[in-house]
mmCIF file of C-alpha atoms in Angstrom:
data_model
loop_
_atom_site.group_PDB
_atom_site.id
_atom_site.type_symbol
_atom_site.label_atom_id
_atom_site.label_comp_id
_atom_site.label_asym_id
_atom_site.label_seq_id
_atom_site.Cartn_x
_atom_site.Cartn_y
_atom_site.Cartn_z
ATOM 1 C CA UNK H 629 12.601 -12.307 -13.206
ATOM 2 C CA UNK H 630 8.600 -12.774 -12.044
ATOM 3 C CA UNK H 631 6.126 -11.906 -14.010
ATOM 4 C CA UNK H 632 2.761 -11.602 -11.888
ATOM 5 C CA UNK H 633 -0.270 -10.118 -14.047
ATOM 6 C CA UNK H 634 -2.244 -7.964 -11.637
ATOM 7 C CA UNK H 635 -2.793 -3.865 -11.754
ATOM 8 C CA UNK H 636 0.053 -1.437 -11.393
ATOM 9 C CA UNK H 637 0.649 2.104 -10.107
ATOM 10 C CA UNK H 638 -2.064 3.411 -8.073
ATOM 11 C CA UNK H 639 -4.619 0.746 -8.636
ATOM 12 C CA UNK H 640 -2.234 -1.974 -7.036
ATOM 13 C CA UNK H 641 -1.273 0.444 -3.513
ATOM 14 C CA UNK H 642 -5.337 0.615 -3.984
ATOM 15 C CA UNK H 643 -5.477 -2.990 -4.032
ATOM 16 C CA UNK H 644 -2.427 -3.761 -1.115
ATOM 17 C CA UNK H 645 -4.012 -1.413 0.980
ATOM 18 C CA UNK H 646 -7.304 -3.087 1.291
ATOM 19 C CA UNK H 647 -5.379 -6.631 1.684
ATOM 20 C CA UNK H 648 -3.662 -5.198 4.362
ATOM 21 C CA UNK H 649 -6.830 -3.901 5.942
ATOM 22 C CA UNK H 650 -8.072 -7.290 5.164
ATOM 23 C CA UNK H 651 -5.267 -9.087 6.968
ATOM 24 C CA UNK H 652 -5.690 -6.447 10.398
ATOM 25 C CA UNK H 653 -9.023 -7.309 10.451
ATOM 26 C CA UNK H 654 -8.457 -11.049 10.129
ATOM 27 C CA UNK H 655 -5.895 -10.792 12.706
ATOM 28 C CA UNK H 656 -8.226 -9.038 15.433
ATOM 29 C CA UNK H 657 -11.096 -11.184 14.745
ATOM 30 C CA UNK H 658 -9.213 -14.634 14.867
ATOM 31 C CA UNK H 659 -6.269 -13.454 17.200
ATOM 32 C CA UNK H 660 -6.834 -13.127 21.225
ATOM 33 C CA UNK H 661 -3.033 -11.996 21.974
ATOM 34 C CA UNK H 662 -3.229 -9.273 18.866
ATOM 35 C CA UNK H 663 -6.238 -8.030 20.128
ATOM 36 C CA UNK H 664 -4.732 -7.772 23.609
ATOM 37 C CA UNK H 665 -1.831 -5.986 21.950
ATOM 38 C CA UNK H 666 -4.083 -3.736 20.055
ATOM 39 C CA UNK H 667 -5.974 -2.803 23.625
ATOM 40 C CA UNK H 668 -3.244 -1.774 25.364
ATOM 41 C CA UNK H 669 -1.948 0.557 22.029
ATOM 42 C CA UNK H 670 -3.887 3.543 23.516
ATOM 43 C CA UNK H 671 -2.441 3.419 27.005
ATOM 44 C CA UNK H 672 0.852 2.634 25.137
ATOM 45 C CA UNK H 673 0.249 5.873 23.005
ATOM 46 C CA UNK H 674 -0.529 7.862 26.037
ATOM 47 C CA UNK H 675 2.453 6.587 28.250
ATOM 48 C CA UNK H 676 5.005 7.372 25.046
ATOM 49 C CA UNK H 677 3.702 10.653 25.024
ATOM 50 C CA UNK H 678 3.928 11.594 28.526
ATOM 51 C CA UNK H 679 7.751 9.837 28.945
ATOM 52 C CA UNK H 680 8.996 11.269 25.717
ATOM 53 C CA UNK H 681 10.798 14.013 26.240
ATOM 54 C CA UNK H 682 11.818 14.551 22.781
ATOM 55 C CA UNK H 683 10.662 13.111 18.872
ATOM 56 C CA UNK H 684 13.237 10.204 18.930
ATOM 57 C CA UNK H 685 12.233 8.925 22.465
ATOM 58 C CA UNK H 686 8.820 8.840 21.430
ATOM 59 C CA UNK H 687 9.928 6.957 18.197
ATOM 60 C CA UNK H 688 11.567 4.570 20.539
ATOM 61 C CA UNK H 689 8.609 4.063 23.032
ATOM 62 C CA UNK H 690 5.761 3.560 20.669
ATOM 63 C CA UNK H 691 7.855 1.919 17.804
ATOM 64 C CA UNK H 692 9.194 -0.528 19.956
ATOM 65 C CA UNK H 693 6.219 -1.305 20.961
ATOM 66 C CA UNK H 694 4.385 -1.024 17.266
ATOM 67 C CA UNK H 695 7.217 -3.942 16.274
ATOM 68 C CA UNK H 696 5.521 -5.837 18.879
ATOM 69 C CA UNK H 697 2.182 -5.846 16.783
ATOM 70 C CA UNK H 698 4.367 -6.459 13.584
ATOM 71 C CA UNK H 699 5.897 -9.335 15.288
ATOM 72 C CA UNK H 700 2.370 -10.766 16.765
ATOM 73 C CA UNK H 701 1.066 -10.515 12.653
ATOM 74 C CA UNK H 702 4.050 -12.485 11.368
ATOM 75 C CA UNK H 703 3.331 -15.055 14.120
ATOM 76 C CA UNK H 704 -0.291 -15.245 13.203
ATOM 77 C CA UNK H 705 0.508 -15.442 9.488
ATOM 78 C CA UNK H 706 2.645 -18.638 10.244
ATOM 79 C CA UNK H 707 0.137 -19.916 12.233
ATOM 80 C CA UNK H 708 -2.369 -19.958 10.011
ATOM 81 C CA UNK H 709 -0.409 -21.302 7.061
ATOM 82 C CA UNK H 710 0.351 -24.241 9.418
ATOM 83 C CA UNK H 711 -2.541 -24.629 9.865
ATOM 84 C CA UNK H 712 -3.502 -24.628 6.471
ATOM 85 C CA UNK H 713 -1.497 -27.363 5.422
ATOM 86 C CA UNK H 714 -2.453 -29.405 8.208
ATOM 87 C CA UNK H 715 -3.345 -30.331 11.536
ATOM 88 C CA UNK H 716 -1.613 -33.698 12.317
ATOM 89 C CA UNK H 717 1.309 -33.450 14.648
ATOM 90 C CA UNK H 718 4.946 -32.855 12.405
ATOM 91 C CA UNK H 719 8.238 -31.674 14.314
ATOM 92 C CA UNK H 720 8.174 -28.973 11.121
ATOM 93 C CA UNK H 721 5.155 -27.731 12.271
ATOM 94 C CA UNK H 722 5.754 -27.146 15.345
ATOM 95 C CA UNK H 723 8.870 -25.716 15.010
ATOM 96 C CA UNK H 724 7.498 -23.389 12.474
ATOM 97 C CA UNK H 725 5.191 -22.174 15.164
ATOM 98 C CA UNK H 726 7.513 -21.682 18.273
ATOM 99 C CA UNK H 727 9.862 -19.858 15.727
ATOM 100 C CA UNK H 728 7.077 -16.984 15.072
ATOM 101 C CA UNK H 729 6.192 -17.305 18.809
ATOM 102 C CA UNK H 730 9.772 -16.231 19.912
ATOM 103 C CA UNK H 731 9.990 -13.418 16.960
ATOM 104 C CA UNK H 732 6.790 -12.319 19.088
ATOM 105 C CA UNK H 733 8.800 -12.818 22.393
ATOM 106 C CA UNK H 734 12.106 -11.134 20.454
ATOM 107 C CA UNK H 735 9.958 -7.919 19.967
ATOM 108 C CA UNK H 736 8.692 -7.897 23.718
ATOM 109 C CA UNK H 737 12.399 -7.985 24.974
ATOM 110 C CA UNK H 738 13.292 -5.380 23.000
ATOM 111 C CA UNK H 739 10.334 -3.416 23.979
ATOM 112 C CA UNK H 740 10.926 -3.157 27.653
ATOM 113 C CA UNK H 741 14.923 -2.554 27.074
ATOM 114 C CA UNK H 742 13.878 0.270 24.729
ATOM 115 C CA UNK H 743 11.571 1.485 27.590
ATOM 116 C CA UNK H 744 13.806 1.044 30.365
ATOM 117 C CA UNK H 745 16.880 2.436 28.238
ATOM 118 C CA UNK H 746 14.623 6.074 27.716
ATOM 119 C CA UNK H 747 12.798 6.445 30.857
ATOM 120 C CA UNK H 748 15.662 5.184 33.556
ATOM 121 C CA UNK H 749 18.892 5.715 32.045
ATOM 122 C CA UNK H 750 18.638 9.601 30.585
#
């Protein structure tokens, strides 16, 4: 069993909430491809809308597409602890890396079957 001090009840969702924030922040500022993905959410948003034909296709279209940001956050989090522990070279490393790239790549896949699968075969 862990025992972490720290607040409880509303004041920790108070606190998570603004680490989250935090973390999207850090992740736009610092991150060109979650950026990118972030740009085209609006167009995304619009195009989900105007496909869906009812609430669970639209679930489909933009949450397939929200798991690609989700994905793109995890990469960037294992980045960035690579990172932290260092910059030399190590097979680790790197593998670490191109693992969180192809959850990225995982979540694009599934993106465009999800689309394909609600706007060709209805």
């Amino acid at each position: 069993m862990m025992n972490k001090p720290g607040a409880t009840g509303l004041k920790r969702l108070a606190n998570a909430t603004q680490y989250s924030i935090k973390g999207l922040k850090a992740a736009f500022k610092h991150e060109e491809a979650f950026r990118q993905e972030v740009f085209l959410l609006p167009i995304i948003l619009v195009l989900a809308i105007w496909l869906s034909k009812t609430g669970l296709e639209f679930a489909l279209l933009f949450g397939s597409y929200w798991l690609v940001l989700m994905a793109e956050l995890v990469n960037s989090g294992i980045e960035a602890v690579v990172d932290r522990i260092g910059l030399e070279k190590h097979p680790l490393s790197g593998q670490a890396k191109d693992i969180g790239s192809a959850i990225v790549m995982l979540a694009m896949v599934l993106t465009v079957v999800t689309w394909i699968s609600v706007t060709v075969f209805r």
